[in-house]
Amino acid sequence: MHRKQFLKNSAKGVVLITLLPSLAFCTTNGQQKTISGNYEVSKNFDPDFDIELTATPSELQLFPGNQTEIYSYQSKLLKGEKSALEKLPGSYLGPVIRVKQGKKIRIRFKNQLPREGVVHWHGLHIPPEMDGHPMYAIENGEQYIYEFEVNNRPGTYWFHPHPDKITGPQVYQGLAGLFIVEGENDDLPSGEYDIPLIIQDRTFDNNNQLVYLQNNRMGQMQGFLGNQIMVNGFPERTMEVSKSTYRLRILNGSNSRIYKLAWNDGKDVIVIGTDGGLLEKPIKKPYLMLAPGQRAEIWKDFSDAENTDEIQLQSLAFTDGTSMGMGGGMMGGGMMQSDGVENGIGFNVARFKIAKSGGNSKTLPASFSTIEKIDPAGAVNSNSPRQFFFYNQRMEWVINGETFGMTEVADWEKVKLNTTEIWEFINGYNGHGRGMMSDMMRMPHPIHLHGLQFQIIDRDISGMDRAVWETVKDGFMDEGWQDTFLLMPGMKVKIVMKFKDFQGIYVYHCHNLEHEDMGMMRNYEVV
Ligand code: C2O
Ligand code: CU
């Protein structure tokens, strides 16, 4: 093979299949379309930006030799300033959509994929029928019109497919882009100094074709892990930078892989933003844990680097706490995948080469923004938070014992408009008569709620394996606004949020896309 691989072993010796549109695990959901979505352009909606976005199978020259079969979004700006739509030439990813807060946008989504498609605007606070719930998936040849006002704080959001049971393979094949909400005038690195870093892992066969899961339940149970790190859709990419200060907008766009990001030059990771935009002030960390779906904005100053320097962003080794056996902890990680690509191994993610002259060194601001703290005492359930147990039950990933039903909402998933609530998420399930087969296997779950941003108020590690915690403990960013957080085995996390502006059904789920596809997803309804 000509390609260098970051991860030691390739997936040799394991039976793998190439991802083709007609995979056996893609079961048809058989749902009748009884749902009224937005299939036509609304006459009374006057957008500042109008974009055509087509999801289609395509081919790309990623490596010498055969082209790689991918899925990608083709885009066209029909109305608005050009800067709103940036393509990523040569990449399967993109486009990057950039609009200012308060603007109105229309996206005409056309599905040319062999299976159903739908676009989720991850992190945006928009009405349920615009959010990309799987119930609004359209068939090949159909279109869906997304029309909404961008009310989120300036920050780094993203979009990706969300059809029931086949989100994992569609994202894997290449569908994902950034949705950047721009601020008015922040004094931060901009233009060429404002760089997106979308981190993913993939596996390619000897014909340069993408290889997805082993087509069995165990592979899906664990989640896809590849042996090749891709940055912005490119393998082995070295970014040429100057001795300047950069704003790196990092997205973990991987299906299942968790990163423990650190610099190899001994400097701290300086976090300036989270899922929901800029922090109040910068926070320095020796390393940063970034789970699938999460974003982090990093401040990086290369101004004192030597001309010959190559600085690497790495993912350090850690223990992810995966275990099998009652209550977890009996048999340690690596049980399921033992081919050298398991979560928690260390490798380089991206290389930055000081190759350009010039310099634009900036001073790190002492503060960026104000974050209005939600007072947990003001929650309607401040004394008895709703509890959501994420665990494995009879070889299924479940939430409070349940899996996804397209429009199913339980009583414990209904909330009232204009109320503040505390929700507690627990990784694992201890007892209460659900039988011996409950909680046999534990894994980390990145938890994501659609439709809003929340604040993390408590991270309880008392139920965790201490040895696991020690390897990740300095990497959690619980400040600021979030829409996704990492829930490690045995961990409990409390969040507080307000349900406002929109009524209706949104999903919440595990953002390990294979877990999501297996049904570790539920609806909540704002009534
Ligand atoms: Cu980024 Cu429901 O997902
Ligand atoms: Cu999960």
Short mmCIF file of C-alpha atoms and ligand atoms in Angstrom, two decimals:
data_model
loop_
_atom_site.label_atom_id
_atom_site.label_comp_id
_atom_site.label_asym_id
_atom_site.label_seq_id
_atom_site.Cartn_x
_atom_site.Cartn_y
_atom_site.Cartn_z
CA MET A 1 0.00 0.00 0.00
CA HIS A 2 1.23 3.49 -0.83
CA ARG A 3 -0.69 5.21 1.84
CA LYS A 4 0.85 5.71 5.21
CA GLN A 5 -1.44 4.88 8.03
CA PHE A 6 -1.36 6.59 11.38
CA LEU A 7 -2.64 3.64 13.21
CA LYS A 8 -0.41 0.67 13.50
CA ASN A 9 -2.32 -2.14 11.92
CA SER A 10 -4.61 -2.04 9.01
CA ALA A 11 -7.81 -3.96 9.33
CA LYS A 12 -6.23 -7.00 7.75
CA GLY A 13 -7.56 -10.34 8.76
CA VAL A 14 -10.97 -9.01 9.55
CA VAL A 15 -13.82 -9.64 7.19
CA LEU A 16 -14.80 -6.27 5.87
CA ILE A 17 -17.17 -5.15 3.21
CA THR A 18 -17.18 -2.11 1.04
CA LEU A 19 -19.99 0.27 1.69
CA LEU A 20 -22.46 0.09 -1.11
CA PRO A 21 -25.89 1.64 -1.27
CA SER A 22 -27.66 -1.65 -0.74
CA LEU A 23 -26.18 -2.78 2.55
CA ALA A 24 -28.03 -5.57 4.25
CA PHE A 25 -28.13 -3.79 7.60
CA CYS A 26 -30.00 -0.87 6.07
CA THR A 27 -33.44 -2.12 6.86
CA THR A 28 -36.35 -0.23 5.43
CA ASN A 29 -38.27 1.45 8.21
CA GLY A 30 -41.59 0.91 6.52
CA GLN A 31 -43.02 4.12 7.92
CA GLN A 32 -45.84 5.69 6.01
CA LYS A 33 -45.38 9.39 5.42
CA THR A 34 -48.21 10.84 7.46
CA ILE A 35 -46.11 13.78 8.46
CA SER A 36 -46.46 17.18 6.90
CA GLY A 37 -43.06 18.69 6.37
CA ASN A 38 -41.99 21.68 4.33
CA TYR A 39 -41.75 20.37 0.79
CA GLU A 40 -42.37 23.64 -1.06
CA VAL A 41 -40.84 27.09 -0.97
CA SER A 42 -42.90 29.35 1.31
CA LYS A 43 -44.08 32.51 -0.39
CA ASN A 44 -44.09 34.55 2.78
CA PHE A 45 -40.51 33.68 3.73
CA ASP A 46 -38.01 36.16 2.31
CA PRO A 47 -34.53 34.72 2.83
CA ASP A 48 -31.22 36.61 2.90
CA PHE A 49 -29.59 33.46 1.60
CA ASP A 50 -30.98 30.81 -0.69
CA ILE A 51 -28.91 27.69 -1.22
CA GLU A 52 -29.44 24.53 -3.20
CA LEU A 53 -27.92 21.51 -1.48
CA THR A 54 -27.93 18.16 -3.25
CA ALA A 55 -26.78 14.94 -1.63
CA THR A 56 -25.43 12.66 -4.31
CA PRO A 57 -23.12 9.69 -4.91
CA SER A 58 -19.87 10.85 -6.46
CA GLU A 59 -16.20 9.96 -6.99
CA LEU A 60 -13.07 11.64 -5.73
CA GLN A 61 -9.33 11.31 -6.37
CA LEU A 62 -8.17 10.86 -2.78
CA PHE A 63 -5.20 8.60 -3.41
CA PRO A 64 -3.08 7.67 -6.41
CA GLY A 65 -4.88 5.03 -8.45
CA ASN A 66 -8.58 4.41 -8.29
CA GLN A 67 -11.00 7.14 -7.41
CA THR A 68 -12.93 6.70 -4.19
CA GLU A 69 -16.69 6.33 -4.27
CA ILE A 70 -18.24 8.78 -1.87
CA TYR A 71 -21.37 10.71 -1.10
CA SER A 72 -21.13 14.48 -1.14
CA TYR A 73 -23.20 17.63 -0.96
CA GLN A 74 -23.21 19.67 -4.12
CA SER A 75 -24.17 23.25 -3.48
CA LYS A 76 -25.20 26.34 -5.32
CA LEU A 77 -25.82 29.83 -3.98
CA LEU A 78 -29.05 31.16 -5.47
CA LYS A 79 -29.23 34.33 -3.42
CA GLY A 80 -27.00 36.25 -0.97
CA GLU A 81 -23.40 37.28 -0.50
CA LYS A 82 -20.86 34.89 -1.98
CA SER A 83 -19.03 34.46 1.31
CA ALA A 84 -22.01 32.49 2.63
CA LEU A 85 -21.02 29.39 0.72
CA GLU A 86 -17.49 28.04 0.70
CA LYS A 87 -16.70 24.78 -1.02
CA LEU A 88 -13.84 22.58 0.08
CA PRO A 89 -12.19 21.67 -3.23
CA GLY A 90 -10.89 18.13 -3.42
CA SER A 91 -12.67 17.11 -0.24
CA TYR A 92 -15.76 14.95 0.18
CA LEU A 93 -16.78 17.29 3.02
CA GLY A 94 -18.53 20.60 2.89
CA PRO A 95 -19.66 23.06 1.96
CA VAL A 96 -19.06 25.54 4.77
CA ILE A 97 -22.08 27.76 5.24
CA ARG A 98 -21.33 31.11 6.92
CA VAL A 99 -24.05 33.52 7.90
CA LYS A 100 -24.51 36.23 10.46
CA GLN A 101 -26.75 35.84 13.44
CA GLY A 102 -30.26 37.14 12.70
CA LYS A 103 -30.18 36.28 8.99
CA LYS A 104 -32.78 34.17 7.24
CA ILE A 105 -31.73 31.21 5.20
CA ARG A 106 -33.44 28.80 2.84
CA ILE A 107 -31.83 25.52 1.90
CA ARG A 108 -33.38 23.53 -0.93
CA PHE A 109 -32.30 20.01 -0.13
CA LYS A 110 -32.46 17.52 -2.98
CA ASN A 111 -31.92 13.85 -2.36
CA GLN A 112 -30.11 11.93 -5.09
CA LEU A 113 -28.96 9.19 -2.75
CA PRO A 114 -30.21 5.65 -3.29
CA ARG A 115 -31.78 5.72 0.17
CA GLU A 116 -33.87 8.24 2.10
CA GLY A 117 -32.17 11.45 3.21
CA VAL A 118 -32.67 14.34 5.61
CA VAL A 119 -30.39 17.13 6.88
CA HIS A 120 -29.93 17.91 10.57
CA TRP A 121 -28.58 21.35 11.53
CA HIS A 122 -26.63 20.23 14.55
CA GLY A 123 -26.75 22.79 17.36
CA LEU A 124 -29.17 25.23 15.79
CA HIS A 125 -32.26 26.38 17.65
CA ILE A 126 -34.90 26.07 14.94
CA PRO A 127 -38.47 24.72 14.62
CA PRO A 128 -38.93 20.91 14.74
CA GLU A 129 -39.90 20.58 11.07
CA MET A 130 -36.65 22.37 10.07
CA ASP A 131 -34.39 20.43 12.39
CA GLY A 132 -33.91 17.28 10.35
CA HIS A 133 -35.83 14.79 12.47
CA PRO A 134 -35.77 11.34 10.77
CA MET A 135 -39.55 11.55 10.24
CA TYR A 136 -38.90 14.24 7.61
CA ALA A 137 -36.61 12.06 5.52
CA ILE A 138 -37.33 12.22 1.79
CA GLU A 139 -36.84 9.59 -0.87
CA ASN A 140 -34.53 9.67 -3.87
CA GLY A 141 -35.64 12.39 -6.28
CA GLU A 142 -37.60 14.36 -3.71
CA GLN A 143 -36.84 17.73 -2.16
CA TYR A 144 -37.25 19.29 1.27
CA ILE A 145 -37.15 23.02 1.92
CA TYR A 146 -35.46 24.21 5.08
CA GLU A 147 -36.32 27.79 5.96
CA PHE A 148 -35.28 29.37 9.21
CA GLU A 149 -33.84 32.39 10.92
CA VAL A 150 -30.40 31.89 12.42
CA ASN A 151 -30.78 32.89 16.04
CA ASN A 152 -27.90 31.02 17.60
CA ARG A 153 -24.93 32.71 19.17
CA PRO A 154 -22.01 33.12 16.78
CA GLY A 155 -20.15 29.83 16.76
CA THR A 156 -19.31 26.61 14.95
CA TYR A 157 -22.26 24.39 14.18
CA TRP A 158 -22.57 21.66 11.55
CA PHE A 159 -24.96 19.69 9.39
CA HIS A 160 -25.17 16.04 8.46
CA PRO A 161 -27.68 13.35 7.45
CA HIS A 162 -30.11 11.96 10.01
CA PRO A 163 -32.28 9.22 8.48
CA ASP A 164 -33.39 6.48 10.86
CA LYS A 165 -30.95 3.55 11.04
CA ILE A 166 -28.66 4.81 8.26
CA THR A 167 -27.12 8.00 9.63
CA GLY A 168 -23.79 6.24 10.31
CA PRO A 169 -23.18 4.99 6.75
CA GLN A 170 -24.29 8.28 5.15
CA VAL A 171 -21.99 10.41 7.28
CA TYR A 172 -19.24 7.86 6.76
CA GLN A 173 -19.58 8.06 2.99
CA GLY A 174 -18.78 11.77 3.21
CA LEU A 175 -21.83 13.85 4.07
CA ALA A 176 -21.07 16.62 6.56
CA GLY A 177 -20.44 20.35 6.50
CA LEU A 178 -19.88 23.25 8.86
CA PHE A 179 -22.48 25.90 9.60
CA ILE A 180 -20.66 28.90 10.99
CA VAL A 181 -22.65 31.67 12.61
CA GLU A 182 -20.57 34.81 12.40
CA GLY A 183 -20.34 37.48 15.03
CA GLU A 184 -20.46 41.18 14.31
CA ASN A 185 -16.90 42.21 15.06
CA ASP A 186 -14.88 39.96 17.27
CA ASP A 187 -11.23 40.78 17.53
CA LEU A 188 -10.15 37.24 16.79
CA PRO A 189 -8.02 35.76 14.02
CA SER A 190 -10.08 35.83 10.83
CA GLY A 191 -9.86 35.10 7.14
CA GLU A 192 -6.91 32.80 6.44
CA TYR A 193 -6.23 32.66 10.19
CA ASP A 194 -9.62 31.13 10.91
CA ILE A 195 -9.32 27.46 10.00
CA PRO A 196 -11.80 24.62 10.27
CA LEU A 197 -10.44 21.23 11.33
CA ILE A 198 -12.92 18.46 10.81
CA ILE A 199 -11.48 15.27 12.27
CA GLN A 200 -12.70 11.86 11.14
CA ASP A 201 -11.42 8.31 10.87
CA ARG A 202 -11.89 6.06 7.88
CA THR A 203 -10.68 2.74 6.53
CA PHE A 204 -9.85 2.25 2.84
CA ASP A 205 -9.30 -1.01 1.03
CA ASN A 206 -6.56 -1.70 -1.50
CA ASN A 207 -8.72 -0.25 -4.26
CA ASN A 208 -9.06 3.04 -2.35
CA GLN A 209 -12.67 2.32 -1.46
CA LEU A 210 -14.20 3.14 1.88
CA VAL A 211 -14.73 0.18 4.16
CA TYR A 212 -17.48 0.47 6.73
CA LEU A 213 -18.43 -1.90 9.53
CA GLN A 214 -18.03 -5.55 9.62
CA ASN A 215 -21.51 -6.47 8.73
CA ASN A 216 -22.40 -7.92 12.07
CA ARG A 217 -24.03 -6.80 15.23
CA MET A 218 -20.85 -6.72 17.29
CA GLY A 219 -19.21 -4.25 14.94
CA GLN A 220 -22.22 -2.00 15.08
CA MET A 221 -22.52 -2.50 18.82
CA GLN A 222 -19.08 -1.04 19.25
CA GLY A 223 -19.27 1.63 16.57
CA PHE A 224 -17.09 2.19 13.53
CA LEU A 225 -13.39 2.84 14.14
CA GLY A 226 -11.08 3.42 11.19
CA ASN A 227 -7.31 3.11 10.77
CA GLN A 228 -6.79 6.34 8.83
CA ILE A 229 -7.25 9.82 10.29
CA MET A 230 -8.74 12.36 7.89
CA VAL A 231 -8.62 16.12 8.44
CA ASN A 232 -11.07 18.20 6.41
CA GLY A 233 -11.53 15.14 4.24
CA PHE A 234 -7.83 14.65 3.44
CA PRO A 235 -5.49 11.92 4.63
CA GLU A 236 -2.06 12.90 6.01
CA ARG A 237 -2.51 16.56 5.55
CA THR A 238 0.13 19.07 6.48
CA MET A 239 -1.24 22.57 6.86
CA GLU A 240 1.07 25.38 5.93
CA VAL A 241 0.92 28.19 8.42
CA SER A 242 2.84 31.36 9.17
CA LYS A 243 4.17 32.59 12.50
CA SER A 244 0.75 33.87 13.38
CA THR A 245 -2.15 33.37 15.68
CA TYR A 246 -4.91 31.08 14.48
CA ARG A 247 -8.46 30.30 15.42
CA LEU A 248 -9.01 26.59 14.87
CA ARG A 249 -12.60 25.44 14.70
CA ILE A 250 -12.40 21.78 15.52
CA LEU A 251 -15.26 19.38 14.86
CA ASN A 252 -15.16 15.74 15.79
CA GLY A 253 -17.06 14.47 12.75
CA SER A 254 -16.18 10.83 13.39
CA ASN A 255 -18.81 8.14 13.78
CA SER A 256 -17.47 6.74 17.07
CA ARG A 257 -13.92 7.84 17.73
CA ILE A 258 -13.16 10.05 20.72
CA TYR A 259 -10.06 12.27 20.64
CA LYS A 260 -7.82 13.44 23.46
CA LEU A 261 -6.31 16.45 21.72
CA ALA A 262 -2.96 17.92 22.71
CA TRP A 263 -0.07 19.83 21.13
CA ASN A 264 3.30 18.16 20.79
CA ASP A 265 5.17 21.40 21.52
CA GLY A 266 4.39 21.20 25.22
CA LYS A 267 1.95 24.10 25.12
CA ASP A 268 -1.52 23.96 26.62
CA VAL A 269 -4.61 23.72 24.52
CA ILE A 270 -6.28 27.13 24.77
CA VAL A 271 -10.02 26.70 24.42
CA ILE A 272 -11.96 29.81 23.44
CA GLY A 273 -15.25 28.29 22.32
CA THR A 274 -17.51 25.27 22.69
CA ASP A 275 -20.52 23.88 20.79
CA GLY A 276 -22.55 27.02 21.39
CA GLY A 277 -19.94 29.69 20.64
CA LEU A 278 -17.30 31.67 22.49
CA LEU A 279 -16.60 31.22 26.18
CA GLU A 280 -16.51 34.12 28.58
CA LYS A 281 -12.75 33.78 28.80
CA PRO A 282 -10.08 31.44 27.48
CA ILE A 283 -9.46 28.19 29.35
CA LYS A 284 -6.12 26.40 29.23
CA LYS A 285 -5.97 22.64 29.38
CA PRO A 286 -3.17 20.10 29.00
CA TYR A 287 -5.46 18.20 26.62
CA LEU A 288 -9.06 18.29 25.47
CA MET A 289 -11.49 15.40 25.18
CA LEU A 290 -13.64 15.74 22.04
CA ALA A 291 -16.42 13.23 21.44
CA PRO A 292 -18.30 12.69 18.16
CA GLY A 293 -20.51 15.67 17.36
CA GLN A 294 -18.69 18.10 19.67
CA ARG A 295 -16.90 21.26 18.55
CA ALA A 296 -14.16 23.24 20.23
CA GLU A 297 -12.55 26.47 19.16
CA ILE A 298 -8.86 26.63 19.91
CA TRP A 299 -6.50 29.58 19.99
CA LYS A 300 -3.06 28.68 18.61
CA ASP A 301 -0.10 31.01 18.37
CA PHE A 302 2.71 29.79 16.11
CA SER A 303 4.61 33.07 16.32
CA ASP A 304 7.50 31.77 18.41
CA ALA A 305 7.94 28.58 16.39
CA GLU A 306 11.16 28.10 14.42
CA ASN A 307 11.00 28.16 10.64
CA THR A 308 11.86 24.50 10.50
CA ASP A 309 9.28 23.48 13.01
CA GLU A 310 6.47 21.14 12.38
CA ILE A 311 3.93 21.25 15.15
CA GLN A 312 1.53 18.41 15.60
CA LEU A 313 -1.93 18.21 16.99
CA GLN A 314 -2.10 14.76 18.50
CA SER A 315 -4.61 12.49 20.10
CA LEU A 316 -3.07 11.04 23.24
CA ALA A 317 -3.70 7.56 24.56
CA PHE A 318 -6.46 7.09 27.11
CA THR A 319 -8.69 4.37 28.48
CA ASP A 320 -12.27 4.65 27.28
CA GLY A 321 -13.73 2.37 29.94
CA THR A 322 -15.38 -0.07 27.57
CA SER A 323 -16.19 -3.21 29.49
CA MET A 324 -18.26 -6.32 29.45
CA GLY A 325 -19.74 -8.04 32.46
CA MET A 326 -22.24 -7.08 35.11
CA GLY A 327 -21.84 -3.57 36.40
CA GLY A 328 -18.91 -2.98 34.13
CA GLY A 329 -15.26 -3.33 34.86
CA MET A 330 -14.93 -7.10 34.74
CA MET A 331 -13.18 -7.40 31.46
CA GLY A 332 -11.38 -4.36 30.22
CA GLY A 333 -11.44 -2.55 26.89
CA GLY A 334 -10.29 -4.03 23.65
CA MET A 335 -12.64 -6.94 24.19
CA MET A 336 -14.53 -6.25 21.03
CA GLN A 337 -12.02 -4.81 18.64
CA SER A 338 -8.47 -6.07 18.86
CA ASP A 339 -7.03 -5.00 15.54
CA GLY A 340 -5.17 -1.96 16.81
CA VAL A 341 -7.66 0.76 16.02
CA GLU A 342 -9.64 0.79 19.26
CA ASN A 343 -10.75 4.00 20.92
CA GLY A 344 -8.02 5.41 23.12
CA ILE A 345 -4.89 4.61 21.15
CA GLY A 346 -2.61 7.58 20.46
CA PHE A 347 -1.69 9.05 17.04
CA ASN A 348 -1.05 12.29 15.20
CA VAL A 349 -4.08 14.17 13.98
CA ALA A 350 -2.72 17.14 12.00
CA ARG A 351 0.66 18.65 11.18
CA PHE A 352 1.27 22.39 10.98
CA LYS A 353 4.35 23.41 9.06
CA ILE A 354 5.74 26.90 9.48
CA ALA A 355 6.08 27.49 5.76
CA LYS A 356 4.66 30.88 5.04
CA SER A 357 6.28 34.18 5.74
CA GLY A 358 4.55 37.07 7.36
CA GLY A 359 3.04 37.19 10.75
CA ASN A 360 -0.12 38.27 12.37
CA SER A 361 0.49 37.63 16.01
CA LYS A 362 -2.37 38.55 18.29
CA THR A 363 -2.70 38.82 22.03
CA LEU A 364 -5.10 36.45 23.64
CA PRO A 365 -8.05 38.53 24.85
CA ALA A 366 -8.86 38.26 28.54
CA SER A 367 -12.55 37.88 27.81
CA PHE A 368 -14.77 37.25 24.80
CA SER A 369 -18.42 37.32 25.66
CA THR A 370 -20.97 37.11 28.39
CA ILE A 371 -22.71 33.88 29.10
CA GLU A 372 -25.96 34.15 30.91
CA LYS A 373 -25.97 31.39 33.48
CA ILE A 374 -29.19 29.44 33.78
CA ASP A 375 -30.04 29.21 37.46
CA PRO A 376 -30.66 25.51 38.30
CA ALA A 377 -32.78 26.60 41.25
CA GLY A 378 -35.24 28.04 38.75
CA ALA A 379 -35.85 24.64 37.17
CA VAL A 380 -39.34 23.19 37.59
CA ASN A 381 -37.75 19.89 38.63
CA SER A 382 -34.76 21.22 40.56
CA ASN A 383 -35.39 18.74 43.39
CA SER A 384 -36.06 15.72 41.18
CA PRO A 385 -34.28 15.93 37.85
CA ARG A 386 -35.49 13.62 35.08
CA GLN A 387 -33.15 10.67 34.80
CA PHE A 388 -31.99 9.08 31.57
CA PHE A 389 -30.10 5.80 31.84
CA PHE A 390 -27.99 4.94 28.82
CA TYR A 391 -27.06 1.27 28.86
CA ASN A 392 -27.03 -2.05 27.10
CA GLN A 393 -29.96 -4.40 27.42
CA ARG A 394 -30.01 -7.77 25.67
CA MET A 395 -27.48 -6.65 23.06
CA GLU A 396 -29.33 -3.41 22.38
CA TRP A 397 -28.29 0.12 23.31
CA VAL A 398 -31.23 1.66 25.14
CA ILE A 399 -32.32 4.83 26.93
CA ASN A 400 -34.37 4.02 30.05
CA GLY A 401 -34.94 0.58 28.55
CA GLU A 402 -36.34 1.89 25.25
CA THR A 403 -35.15 2.27 21.68
CA PHE A 404 -36.24 4.74 19.01
CA GLY A 405 -39.77 4.82 17.66
CA MET A 406 -40.29 7.35 14.88
CA THR A 407 -42.95 9.47 16.59
CA GLU A 408 -43.02 7.77 19.97
CA VAL A 409 -42.88 10.03 23.00
CA ALA A 410 -43.23 8.62 26.52
CA ASP A 411 -44.71 10.61 29.39
CA TRP A 412 -41.23 11.03 30.83
CA GLU A 413 -40.19 12.73 27.58
CA LYS A 414 -42.76 15.53 27.59
CA VAL A 415 -41.75 18.98 28.73
CA LYS A 416 -43.57 22.30 28.88
CA LEU A 417 -42.81 25.28 26.71
CA ASN A 418 -41.07 28.11 28.58
CA THR A 419 -39.92 25.97 31.46
CA THR A 420 -36.41 25.33 32.71
CA GLU A 421 -35.49 21.74 33.55
CA ILE A 422 -32.60 19.73 34.87
CA TRP A 423 -31.91 16.40 33.18
CA GLU A 424 -29.54 13.83 34.57
CA PHE A 425 -27.80 11.35 32.27
CA ILE A 426 -26.38 8.15 33.69
CA ASN A 427 -24.11 5.76 31.81
CA GLY A 428 -25.05 2.32 33.07
CA TYR A 429 -27.98 0.84 34.91
CA ASN A 430 -27.83 -0.72 38.31
CA GLY A 431 -30.64 -3.07 39.08
CA HIS A 432 -34.29 -2.27 39.77
CA GLY A 433 -35.42 -5.62 38.41
CA ARG A 434 -34.71 -5.25 34.74
CA GLY A 435 -33.11 -8.66 34.72
CA MET A 436 -29.69 -10.15 34.49
CA MET A 437 -29.18 -9.14 30.88
CA SER A 438 -29.21 -5.44 31.64
CA ASP A 439 -26.03 -3.43 31.60
CA MET A 440 -23.78 -6.27 30.49
CA MET A 441 -21.65 -3.98 28.40
CA ARG A 442 -20.55 -0.44 28.99
CA MET A 443 -19.14 2.07 26.56
CA PRO A 444 -18.74 5.84 26.40
CA HIS A 445 -21.78 7.62 24.92
CA PRO A 446 -21.63 11.15 23.50
CA ILE A 447 -25.05 12.59 24.34
CA HIS A 448 -26.69 15.11 22.02
CA LEU A 449 -30.00 16.95 22.31
CA HIS A 450 -31.58 18.54 19.27
CA GLY A 451 -33.17 21.96 19.22
CA LEU A 452 -31.28 23.78 21.94
CA GLN A 453 -28.08 24.56 23.80
CA PHE A 454 -27.75 23.66 27.46
CA GLN A 455 -25.33 24.17 30.34
CA ILE A 456 -23.57 21.41 32.25
CA ILE A 457 -24.03 21.82 36.00
CA ASP A 458 -22.59 18.61 37.43
CA ARG A 459 -20.30 15.80 36.38
CA ASP A 460 -20.37 13.02 38.98
CA ILE A 461 -17.60 10.45 38.67
CA SER A 462 -18.27 8.48 41.85
CA GLY A 463 -19.53 5.50 39.85
CA MET A 464 -16.57 5.51 37.49
CA ASP A 465 -13.54 3.30 37.32
CA ARG A 466 -10.85 5.55 38.83
CA ALA A 467 -8.15 4.25 36.52
CA VAL A 468 -10.22 5.26 33.51
CA TRP A 469 -10.98 8.69 34.97
CA GLU A 470 -7.30 9.38 35.61
CA THR A 471 -6.58 9.13 31.88
CA VAL A 472 -9.23 11.68 30.83
CA LYS A 473 -9.91 13.91 33.83
CA ASP A 474 -8.27 17.13 32.66
CA GLY A 475 -9.95 17.13 29.28
CA PHE A 476 -13.57 18.01 29.98
CA MET A 477 -14.88 21.43 28.99
CA ASP A 478 -18.01 21.98 31.00
CA GLU A 479 -18.11 25.75 30.73
CA GLY A 480 -20.17 27.62 28.17
CA TRP A 481 -23.02 26.42 25.97
CA GLN A 482 -23.15 22.82 24.82
CA ASP A 483 -25.31 20.58 22.68
CA THR A 484 -23.19 17.42 23.01
CA PHE A 485 -21.17 15.99 25.90
CA LEU A 486 -19.23 12.86 26.63
CA LEU A 487 -20.74 10.46 29.15
CA MET A 488 -18.12 7.91 30.17
CA PRO A 489 -19.02 4.52 31.68
CA GLY A 490 -20.30 4.98 35.23
CA MET A 491 -20.48 8.76 34.86
CA LYS A 492 -23.47 10.94 35.70
CA VAL A 493 -23.96 14.36 34.16
CA LYS A 494 -26.59 16.97 34.99
CA ILE A 495 -27.54 19.65 32.52
CA VAL A 496 -29.92 22.59 32.75
CA MET A 497 -31.85 24.07 29.85
CA LYS A 498 -34.87 26.12 28.91
CA PHE A 499 -37.43 24.95 26.35
CA LYS A 500 -38.45 28.02 24.46
CA ASP A 501 -39.83 29.36 21.18
CA PHE A 502 -40.84 26.09 19.50
CA GLN A 503 -43.28 23.32 20.31
CA GLY A 504 -43.05 19.85 18.89
CA ILE A 505 -40.88 16.77 18.68
CA TYR A 506 -37.07 16.70 18.71
CA VAL A 507 -34.74 13.77 19.17
CA TYR A 508 -32.00 13.25 21.73
CA HIS A 509 -29.54 10.44 21.28
CA CYS A 510 -26.10 8.93 21.53
CA HIS A 511 -23.87 10.55 18.88
CA ASN A 512 -21.89 7.37 18.42
CA LEU A 513 -23.63 7.06 15.05
CA GLU A 514 -23.77 3.28 15.14
CA HIS A 515 -25.43 3.40 18.56
CA GLU A 516 -27.84 6.00 17.21
CA ASP A 517 -28.63 3.78 14.23
CA MET A 518 -29.24 0.86 16.58
CA GLY A 519 -31.91 2.92 18.32
CA MET A 520 -30.10 4.68 21.19
CA MET A 521 -32.26 7.65 20.36
CA ARG A 522 -35.61 8.90 21.63
CA ASN A 523 -37.98 11.79 21.08
CA TYR A 524 -38.78 14.53 23.53
CA GLU A 525 -41.76 16.76 23.00
CA VAL A 526 -42.20 20.39 23.93
CA VAL A 527 -45.92 20.93 24.62
CU1 C2O B 1 -25.31 15.61 15.05
CU2 C2O B 1 -28.94 14.06 16.00
O1 C2O B 1 -27.13 14.75 15.51
CU CU B 2 -23.54 5.30 22.57
#
